PDB file of N, CA and C in Angstrom:
ATOM      1  N   MET A   1     -57.054   0.825 -21.508  1.00  0.00           N
ATOM      2  CA  MET A   1     -57.769   2.062 -21.337  1.00  0.00           C
ATOM      3  C   MET A   1     -57.085   2.929 -20.282  1.00  0.00           C
ATOM      4  N   PHE A   2     -56.458   2.307 -19.299  1.00  0.00           N
ATOM      5  CA  PHE A   2     -55.761   3.053 -18.262  1.00  0.00           C
ATOM      6  C   PHE A   2     -54.270   2.815 -18.402  1.00  0.00           C
ATOM      7  N   ASP A   3     -53.472   3.753 -17.881  1.00  0.00           N
ATOM      8  CA  ASP A   3     -52.018   3.631 -17.898  1.00  0.00           C
ATOM      9  C   ASP A   3     -51.627   2.481 -16.976  1.00  0.00           C
ATOM     10  N   GLU A   4     -50.768   1.600 -17.463  1.00  0.00           N
ATOM     11  CA  GLU A   4     -50.376   0.415 -16.688  1.00  0.00           C
ATOM     12  C   GLU A   4     -49.604   0.765 -15.423  1.00  0.00           C
ATOM     13  N   THR A   5     -49.038   1.977 -15.355  1.00  0.00           N
ATOM     14  CA  THR A   5     -48.283   2.367 -14.165  1.00  0.00           C
ATOM     15  C   THR A   5     -49.188   2.917 -13.068  1.00  0.00           C
ATOM     16  N   ASP A   6     -50.415   3.267 -13.397  1.00  0.00           N
ATOM     17  CA  ASP A   6     -51.367   3.781 -12.408  1.00  0.00           C
ATOM     18  C   ASP A   6     -51.988   2.633 -11.624  1.00  0.00           C
ATOM     19  N   PRO A   7     -52.384   2.913 -10.374  1.00  0.00           N
ATOM     20  CA  PRO A   7     -53.115   1.882  -9.624  1.00  0.00           C
ATOM     21  C   PRO A   7     -54.426   1.538 -10.345  1.00  0.00           C
ATOM     22  N   ILE A   8     -54.864   0.323 -10.176  1.00  0.00           N
ATOM     23  CA  ILE A   8     -56.117  -0.108 -10.804  1.00  0.00           C
ATOM     24  C   ILE A   8     -57.266   0.651 -10.142  1.00  0.00           C
ATOM     25  N   PRO A   9     -58.125   1.293 -10.940  1.00  0.00           N
ATOM     26  CA  PRO A   9     -59.239   2.038 -10.345  1.00  0.00           C
ATOM     27  C   PRO A   9     -60.294   1.093  -9.770  1.00  0.00           C
ATOM     28  N   ARG A  10     -61.076   1.613  -8.835  1.00  0.00           N
ATOM     29  CA  ARG A  10     -62.238   0.874  -8.352  1.00  0.00           C
ATOM     30  C   ARG A  10     -63.319   0.979  -9.420  1.00  0.00           C
ATOM     31  N   ILE A  11     -64.020  -0.095  -9.659  1.00  0.00           N
ATOM     32  CA  ILE A  11     -65.103  -0.118 -10.637  1.00  0.00           C
ATOM     33  C   ILE A  11     -66.402  -0.395  -9.890  1.00  0.00           C
ATOM     34  N   VAL A  12     -67.387   0.449 -10.120  1.00  0.00           N
ATOM     35  CA  VAL A  12     -68.692   0.319  -9.478  1.00  0.00           C
ATOM     36  C   VAL A  12     -69.747   0.264 -10.571  1.00  0.00           C
ATOM     37  N   ILE A  13     -70.695  -0.652 -10.432  1.00  0.00           N
ATOM     38  CA  ILE A  13     -71.835  -0.669 -11.355  1.00  0.00           C
ATOM     39  C   ILE A  13     -72.917   0.190 -10.720  1.00  0.00           C
ATOM     40  N   GLY A  14     -73.193   1.332 -11.356  1.00  0.00           N
ATOM     41  CA  GLY A  14     -74.185   2.254 -10.826  1.00  0.00           C
ATOM     42  C   GLY A  14     -75.604   1.796 -11.079  1.00  0.00           C
ATOM     43  N   LYS A  15     -75.810   1.209 -12.238  1.00  0.00           N
ATOM     44  CA  LYS A  15     -77.152   0.752 -12.620  1.00  0.00           C
ATOM     45  C   LYS A  15     -76.965  -0.301 -13.702  1.00  0.00           C
ATOM     46  N   SER A  16     -77.809  -1.317 -13.691  1.00  0.00           N
ATOM     47  CA  SER A  16     -77.735  -2.320 -14.754  1.00  0.00           C
ATOM     48  C   SER A  16     -79.115  -2.912 -15.004  1.00  0.00           C
ATOM     49  N   SER A  17     -79.276  -3.428 -16.206  1.00  0.00           N
ATOM     50  CA  SER A  17     -80.526  -4.120 -16.535  1.00  0.00           C
ATOM     51  C   SER A  17     -80.226  -5.225 -17.537  1.00  0.00           C
ATOM     52  N   THR A  18     -80.993  -6.289 -17.427  1.00  0.00           N
ATOM     53  CA  THR A  18     -80.880  -7.411 -18.348  1.00  0.00           C
ATOM     54  C   THR A  18     -82.260  -7.710 -18.902  1.00  0.00           C
ATOM     55  N   ASN A  19     -82.331  -7.821 -20.202  1.00  0.00           N
ATOM     56  CA  ASN A  19     -83.576  -8.147 -20.884  1.00  0.00           C
ATOM     57  C   ASN A  19     -83.439  -9.568 -21.434  1.00  0.00           C
ATOM     58  N   TYR A  20     -84.127 -10.516 -20.824  1.00  0.00           N
ATOM     59  CA  TYR A  20     -84.073 -11.907 -21.262  1.00  0.00           C
ATOM     60  C   TYR A  20     -85.109 -12.115 -22.357  1.00  0.00           C
ATOM     61  N   LEU A  21     -84.639 -12.438 -23.550  1.00  0.00           N
ATOM     62  CA  LEU A  21     -85.527 -12.628 -24.691  1.00  0.00           C
ATOM     63  C   LEU A  21     -85.963 -14.078 -24.843  1.00  0.00           C
ATOM     64  N   LYS A  22     -85.042 -14.989 -24.526  1.00  0.00           N
ATOM     65  CA  LYS A  22     -85.310 -16.429 -24.617  1.00  0.00           C
ATOM     66  C   LYS A  22     -84.529 -17.117 -23.510  1.00  0.00           C
ATOM     67  N   PRO A  23     -84.960 -18.286 -23.068  1.00  0.00           N
ATOM     68  CA  PRO A  23     -84.192 -19.014 -22.056  1.00  0.00           C
ATOM     69  C   PRO A  23     -82.805 -19.398 -22.587  1.00  0.00           C
ATOM     70  N   VAL A  24     -81.800 -19.223 -21.755  1.00  0.00           N
ATOM     71  CA  VAL A  24     -80.442 -19.646 -22.097  1.00  0.00           C
ATOM     72  C   VAL A  24     -80.246 -20.997 -21.423  1.00  0.00           C
ATOM     73  N   THR A  25     -80.292 -22.064 -22.218  1.00  0.00           N
ATOM     74  CA  THR A  25     -80.289 -23.417 -21.651  1.00  0.00           C
ATOM     75  C   THR A  25     -79.032 -24.217 -21.963  1.00  0.00           C
ATOM     76  N   SER A  26     -78.098 -23.619 -22.714  1.00  0.00           N
ATOM     77  CA  SER A  26     -76.857 -24.333 -23.023  1.00  0.00           C
ATOM     78  C   SER A  26     -75.748 -23.311 -23.235  1.00  0.00           C
ATOM     79  N   ASP A  27     -74.646 -23.760 -23.805  1.00  0.00           N
ATOM     80  CA  ASP A  27     -73.503 -22.876 -24.017  1.00  0.00           C
ATOM     81  C   ASP A  27     -73.923 -21.614 -24.756  1.00  0.00           C
ATOM     82  N   PHE A  28     -73.258 -20.510 -24.416  1.00  0.00           N
ATOM     83  CA  PHE A  28     -73.587 -19.234 -25.046  1.00  0.00           C
ATOM     84  C   PHE A  28     -72.321 -18.400 -25.176  1.00  0.00           C
ATOM     85  N   THR A  29     -72.417 -17.339 -25.933  1.00  0.00           N
ATOM     86  CA  THR A  29     -71.336 -16.366 -26.034  1.00  0.00           C
ATOM     87  C   THR A  29     -71.867 -15.018 -25.570  1.00  0.00           C
ATOM     88  N   SER A  30     -70.979 -14.225 -25.037  1.00  0.00           N
ATOM     89  CA  SER A  30     -71.313 -12.867 -24.628  1.00  0.00           C
ATOM     90  C   SER A  30     -70.432 -11.923 -25.433  1.00  0.00           C
ATOM     91  N   GLU A  31     -71.039 -10.924 -26.029  1.00  0.00           N
ATOM     92  CA  GLU A  31     -70.307  -9.993 -26.881  1.00  0.00           C
ATOM     93  C   GLU A  31     -70.526  -8.570 -26.383  1.00  0.00           C
ATOM     94  N   LEU A  32     -69.426  -7.897 -26.040  1.00  0.00           N
ATOM     95  CA  LEU A  32     -69.495  -6.496 -25.640  1.00  0.00           C
ATOM     96  C   LEU A  32     -69.646  -5.638 -26.883  1.00  0.00           C
ATOM     97  N   ILE A  33     -70.571  -4.701 -26.839  1.00  0.00           N
ATOM     98  CA  ILE A  33     -70.723  -3.735 -27.919  1.00  0.00           C
ATOM     99  C   ILE A  33     -69.849  -2.545 -27.535  1.00  0.00           C
ATOM    100  N   ILE A  34     -68.722  -2.405 -28.207  1.00  0.00           N
ATOM    101  CA  ILE A  34     -67.738  -1.388 -27.848  1.00  0.00           C
ATOM    102  C   ILE A  34     -68.279   0.002 -28.172  1.00  0.00           C
ATOM    103  N   PRO A  35     -68.227   0.919 -27.191  1.00  0.00           N
ATOM    104  CA  PRO A  35     -68.688   2.286 -27.452  1.00  0.00           C
ATOM    105  C   PRO A  35     -67.844   2.956 -28.541  1.00  0.00           C
ATOM    106  N   GLU A  36     -68.396   4.000 -29.128  1.00  0.00           N
ATOM    107  CA  GLU A  36     -67.687   4.736 -30.172  1.00  0.00           C
ATOM    108  C   GLU A  36     -66.411   5.356 -29.604  1.00  0.00           C
ATOM    109  N   LYS A  37     -65.414   5.551 -30.480  1.00  0.00           N
ATOM    110  CA  LYS A  37     -64.119   6.095 -30.062  1.00  0.00           C
ATOM    111  C   LYS A  37     -64.264   7.426 -29.333  1.00  0.00           C
ATOM    112  N   GLU A  38     -65.179   8.262 -29.802  1.00  0.00           N
ATOM    113  CA  GLU A  38     -65.377   9.570 -29.172  1.00  0.00           C
ATOM    114  C   GLU A  38     -65.853   9.417 -27.727  1.00  0.00           C
ATOM    115  N   ARG A  39     -66.727   8.462 -27.486  1.00  0.00           N
ATOM    116  CA  ARG A  39     -67.240   8.231 -26.129  1.00  0.00           C
ATOM    117  C   ARG A  39     -66.141   7.685 -25.224  1.00  0.00           C
ATOM    118  N   LEU A  40     -65.310   6.788 -25.759  1.00  0.00           N
ATOM    119  CA  LEU A  40     -64.196   6.254 -24.976  1.00  0.00           C
ATOM    120  C   LEU A  40     -63.202   7.358 -24.626  1.00  0.00           C
ATOM    121  N   GLN A  41     -62.936   8.246 -25.575  1.00  0.00           N
ATOM    122  CA  GLN A  41     -62.020   9.359 -25.334  1.00  0.00           C
ATOM    123  C   GLN A  41     -62.583  10.298 -24.264  1.00  0.00           C
ATOM    124  N   GLN A  42     -63.871  10.567 -24.337  1.00  0.00           N
ATOM    125  CA  GLN A  42     -64.523  11.417 -23.335  1.00  0.00           C
ATOM    126  C   GLN A  42     -64.402  10.785 -21.945  1.00  0.00           C
ATOM    127  N   PHE A  43     -64.591   9.478 -21.869  1.00  0.00           N
ATOM    128  CA  PHE A  43     -64.452   8.752 -20.607  1.00  0.00           C
ATOM    129  C   PHE A  43     -63.034   8.918 -20.056  1.00  0.00           C
ATOM    130  N   ARG A  44     -62.026   8.717 -20.912  1.00  0.00           N
ATOM    131  CA  ARG A  44     -60.628   8.852 -20.481  1.00  0.00           C
ATOM    132  C   ARG A  44     -60.330  10.268 -19.975  1.00  0.00           C
ATOM    133  N   GLU A  45     -60.824  11.267 -20.702  1.00  0.00           N
ATOM    134  CA  GLU A  45     -60.578  12.660 -20.324  1.00  0.00           C
ATOM    135  C   GLU A  45     -61.223  12.994 -18.980  1.00  0.00           C
ATOM    136  N   MET A  46     -62.442  12.544 -18.767  1.00  0.00           N
ATOM    137  CA  MET A  46     -63.129  12.791 -17.497  1.00  0.00           C
ATOM    138  C   MET A  46     -62.382  12.110 -16.347  1.00  0.00           C
ATOM    139  N   PHE A  47     -61.910  10.892 -16.588  1.00  0.00           N
ATOM    140  CA  PHE A  47     -61.180  10.160 -15.558  1.00  0.00           C
ATOM    141  C   PHE A  47     -59.881  10.879 -15.214  1.00  0.00           C
ATOM    142  N   ALA A  48     -59.158  11.335 -16.223  1.00  0.00           N
ATOM    143  CA  ALA A  48     -57.892  12.036 -15.993  1.00  0.00           C
ATOM    144  C   ALA A  48     -58.123  13.364 -15.268  1.00  0.00           C
ATOM    145  N   ARG A  49     -59.177  14.054 -15.615  1.00  0.00           N
ATOM    146  CA  ARG A  49     -59.446  15.381 -15.052  1.00  0.00           C
ATOM    147  C   ARG A  49     -60.041  15.329 -13.644  1.00  0.00           C
ATOM    148  N   PHE A  50     -61.007  14.453 -13.433  1.00  0.00           N
ATOM    149  CA  PHE A  50     -61.750  14.441 -12.173  1.00  0.00           C
ATOM    150  C   PHE A  50     -61.465  13.235 -11.272  1.00  0.00           C
ATOM    151  N   GLY A  51     -60.749  12.240 -11.793  1.00  0.00           N
ATOM    152  CA  GLY A  51     -60.469  11.053 -10.990  1.00  0.00           C
ATOM    153  C   GLY A  51     -61.609  10.060 -10.955  1.00  0.00           C
ATOM    154  N   LYS A  52     -62.653  10.338 -11.729  1.00  0.00           N
ATOM    155  CA  LYS A  52     -63.760   9.391 -11.864  1.00  0.00           C
ATOM    156  C   LYS A  52     -64.473   9.679 -13.177  1.00  0.00           C
ATOM    157  N   ALA A  53     -65.104   8.647 -13.694  1.00  0.00           N
ATOM    158  CA  ALA A  53     -65.826   8.781 -14.960  1.00  0.00           C
ATOM    159  C   ALA A  53     -66.849   7.665 -15.062  1.00  0.00           C
ATOM    160  N   ARG A  54     -67.894   7.930 -15.837  1.00  0.00           N
ATOM    161  CA  ARG A  54     -68.990   6.968 -16.018  1.00  0.00           C
ATOM    162  C   ARG A  54     -69.096   6.622 -17.503  1.00  0.00           C
ATOM    163  N   ILE A  55     -69.402   5.350 -17.758  1.00  0.00           N
ATOM    164  CA  ILE A  55     -69.625   4.913 -19.133  1.00  0.00           C
ATOM    165  C   ILE A  55     -70.699   3.825 -19.134  1.00  0.00           C
ATOM    166  N   THR A  56     -71.521   3.828 -20.157  1.00  0.00           N
ATOM    167  CA  THR A  56     -72.538   2.794 -20.327  1.00  0.00           C
ATOM    168  C   THR A  56     -71.992   1.734 -21.273  1.00  0.00           C
ATOM    169  N   LEU A  57     -72.033   0.485 -20.830  1.00  0.00           N
ATOM    170  CA  LEU A  57     -71.596  -0.640 -21.656  1.00  0.00           C
ATOM    171  C   LEU A  57     -72.783  -1.556 -21.911  1.00  0.00           C
ATOM    172  N   LYS A  58     -72.821  -2.077 -23.126  1.00  0.00           N
ATOM    173  CA  LYS A  58     -73.893  -2.990 -23.519  1.00  0.00           C
ATOM    174  C   LYS A  58     -73.276  -4.300 -23.994  1.00  0.00           C
ATOM    175  N   ALA A  59     -73.998  -5.386 -23.731  1.00  0.00           N
ATOM    176  CA  ALA A  59     -73.543  -6.703 -24.168  1.00  0.00           C
ATOM    177  C   ALA A  59     -74.741  -7.507 -24.655  1.00  0.00           C
ATOM    178  N   GLN A  60     -74.437  -8.457 -25.522  1.00  0.00           N
ATOM    179  CA  GLN A  60     -75.464  -9.361 -26.035  1.00  0.00           C
ATOM    180  C   GLN A  60     -75.063 -10.791 -25.708  1.00  0.00           C
ATOM    181  N   ILE A  61     -76.016 -11.577 -25.263  1.00  0.00           N
ATOM    182  CA  ILE A  61     -75.826 -13.002 -25.006  1.00  0.00           C
ATOM    183  C   ILE A  61     -76.457 -13.746 -26.178  1.00  0.00           C
ATOM    184  N   LYS A  62     -75.649 -14.609 -26.819  1.00  0.00           N
ATOM    185  CA  LYS A  62     -76.143 -15.335 -27.990  1.00  0.00           C
ATOM    186  C   LYS A  62     -75.887 -16.831 -27.845  1.00  0.00           C
ATOM    187  N   HIS A  63     -76.759 -17.595 -28.442  1.00  0.00           N
ATOM    188  CA  HIS A  63     -76.595 -19.042 -28.577  1.00  0.00           C
ATOM    189  C   HIS A  63     -76.715 -19.348 -30.063  1.00  0.00           C
ATOM    190  N   LYS A  64     -75.643 -19.872 -30.637  1.00  0.00           N
ATOM    191  CA  LYS A  64     -75.617 -20.164 -32.078  1.00  0.00           C
ATOM    192  C   LYS A  64     -76.063 -18.944 -32.889  1.00  0.00           C
ATOM    193  N   GLU A  65     -75.483 -17.793 -32.557  1.00  0.00           N
ATOM    194  CA  GLU A  65     -75.747 -16.521 -33.250  1.00  0.00           C
ATOM    195  C   GLU A  65     -77.158 -15.977 -33.044  1.00  0.00           C
ATOM    196  N   GLU A  66     -77.970 -16.630 -32.232  1.00  0.00           N
ATOM    197  CA  GLU A  66     -79.326 -16.149 -31.966  1.00  0.00           C
ATOM    198  C   GLU A  66     -79.334 -15.378 -30.644  1.00  0.00           C
ATOM    199  N   LEU A  67     -79.833 -14.149 -30.685  1.00  0.00           N
ATOM    200  CA  LEU A  67     -79.862 -13.292 -29.506  1.00  0.00           C
ATOM    201  C   LEU A  67     -80.779 -13.887 -28.436  1.00  0.00           C
ATOM    202  N   GLN A  68     -80.221 -14.065 -27.236  1.00  0.00           N
ATOM    203  CA  GLN A  68     -80.963 -14.644 -26.114  1.00  0.00           C
ATOM    204  C   GLN A  68     -81.253 -13.613 -25.020  1.00  0.00           C
ATOM    205  N   ALA A  69     -80.312 -12.669 -24.838  1.00  0.00           N
ATOM    206  CA  ALA A  69     -80.469 -11.665 -23.784  1.00  0.00           C
ATOM    207  C   ALA A  69     -79.623 -10.440 -24.116  1.00  0.00           C
ATOM    208  N   GLU A  70     -80.024  -9.314 -23.537  1.00  0.00           N
ATOM    209  CA  GLU A  70     -79.287  -8.064 -23.707  1.00  0.00           C
ATOM    210  C   GLU A  70     -79.000  -7.493 -22.320  1.00  0.00           C
ATOM    211  N   PHE A  71     -77.791  -6.978 -22.151  1.00  0.00           N
ATOM    212  CA  PHE A  71     -77.381  -6.388 -20.880  1.00  0.00           C
ATOM    213  C   PHE A  71     -76.929  -4.958 -21.128  1.00  0.00           C
ATOM    214  N   GLU A  72     -77.252  -4.068 -20.184  1.00  0.00           N
ATOM    215  CA  GLU A  72     -76.758  -2.694 -20.222  1.00  0.00           C
ATOM    216  C   GLU A  72     -76.413  -2.285 -18.802  1.00  0.00           C
ATOM    217  N   GLY A  73     -75.225  -1.722 -18.630  1.00  0.00           N
ATOM    218  CA  GLY A  73     -74.804  -1.303 -17.297  1.00  0.00           C
ATOM    219  C   GLY A  73     -74.048   0.007 -17.333  1.00  0.00           C
ATOM    220  N   ASP A  74     -74.290   0.848 -16.327  1.00  0.00           N
ATOM    221  CA  ASP A  74     -73.534   2.082 -16.151  1.00  0.00           C
ATOM    222  C   ASP A  74     -72.394   1.786 -15.190  1.00  0.00           C
ATOM    223  N   TYR A  75     -71.169   1.886 -15.680  1.00  0.00           N
ATOM    224  CA  TYR A  75     -69.983   1.601 -14.892  1.00  0.00           C
ATOM    225  C   TYR A  75     -69.297   2.906 -14.519  1.00  0.00           C
ATOM    226  N   ILE A  76     -68.847   2.991 -13.270  1.00  0.00           N
ATOM    227  CA  ILE A  76     -68.122   4.159 -12.800  1.00  0.00           C
ATOM    228  C   ILE A  76     -66.730   3.699 -12.383  1.00  0.00           C
ATOM    229  N   ALA A  77     -65.710   4.350 -12.939  1.00  0.00           N
ATOM    230  CA  ALA A  77     -64.325   4.099 -12.554  1.00  0.00           C
ATOM    231  C   ALA A  77     -63.907   5.220 -11.614  1.00  0.00           C
ATOM    232  N   ILE A  78     -63.320   4.848 -10.464  1.00  0.00           N
ATOM    233  CA  ILE A  78     -62.905   5.818  -9.455  1.00  0.00           C
ATOM    234  C   ILE A  78     -61.427   5.589  -9.152  1.00  0.00           C
ATOM    235  N   LYS A  79     -60.640   6.667  -9.269  1.00  0.00           N
ATOM    236  CA  LYS A  79     -59.206   6.583  -9.010  1.00  0.00           C
ATOM    237  C   LYS A  79     -58.963   6.216  -7.555  1.00  0.00           C
ATOM    238  N   ASN A  80     -58.027   5.301  -7.326  1.00  0.00           N
ATOM    239  CA  ASN A  80     -57.646   4.915  -5.955  1.00  0.00           C
ATOM    240  C   ASN A  80     -56.652   5.896  -5.394  1.00  0.00           C
TER     241      ASN A  80
END
């Protein structure tokens, strides 16, 4: 998402929430729900223009394909 020659940006979680649907008592998988291409492009453009950008990322925690928890976080990337 970022140019490999640029310094690694600082990443801050502005806000996050987790909705636990069922107890997670054994091995699980976490799957990021990738934002739409247009949203990713908007994030890149804001970062290039202003040196910071915000994006909401969502993830699902599953055990044997059964949804156990949902996570949503607002991440802010800040140019170093």
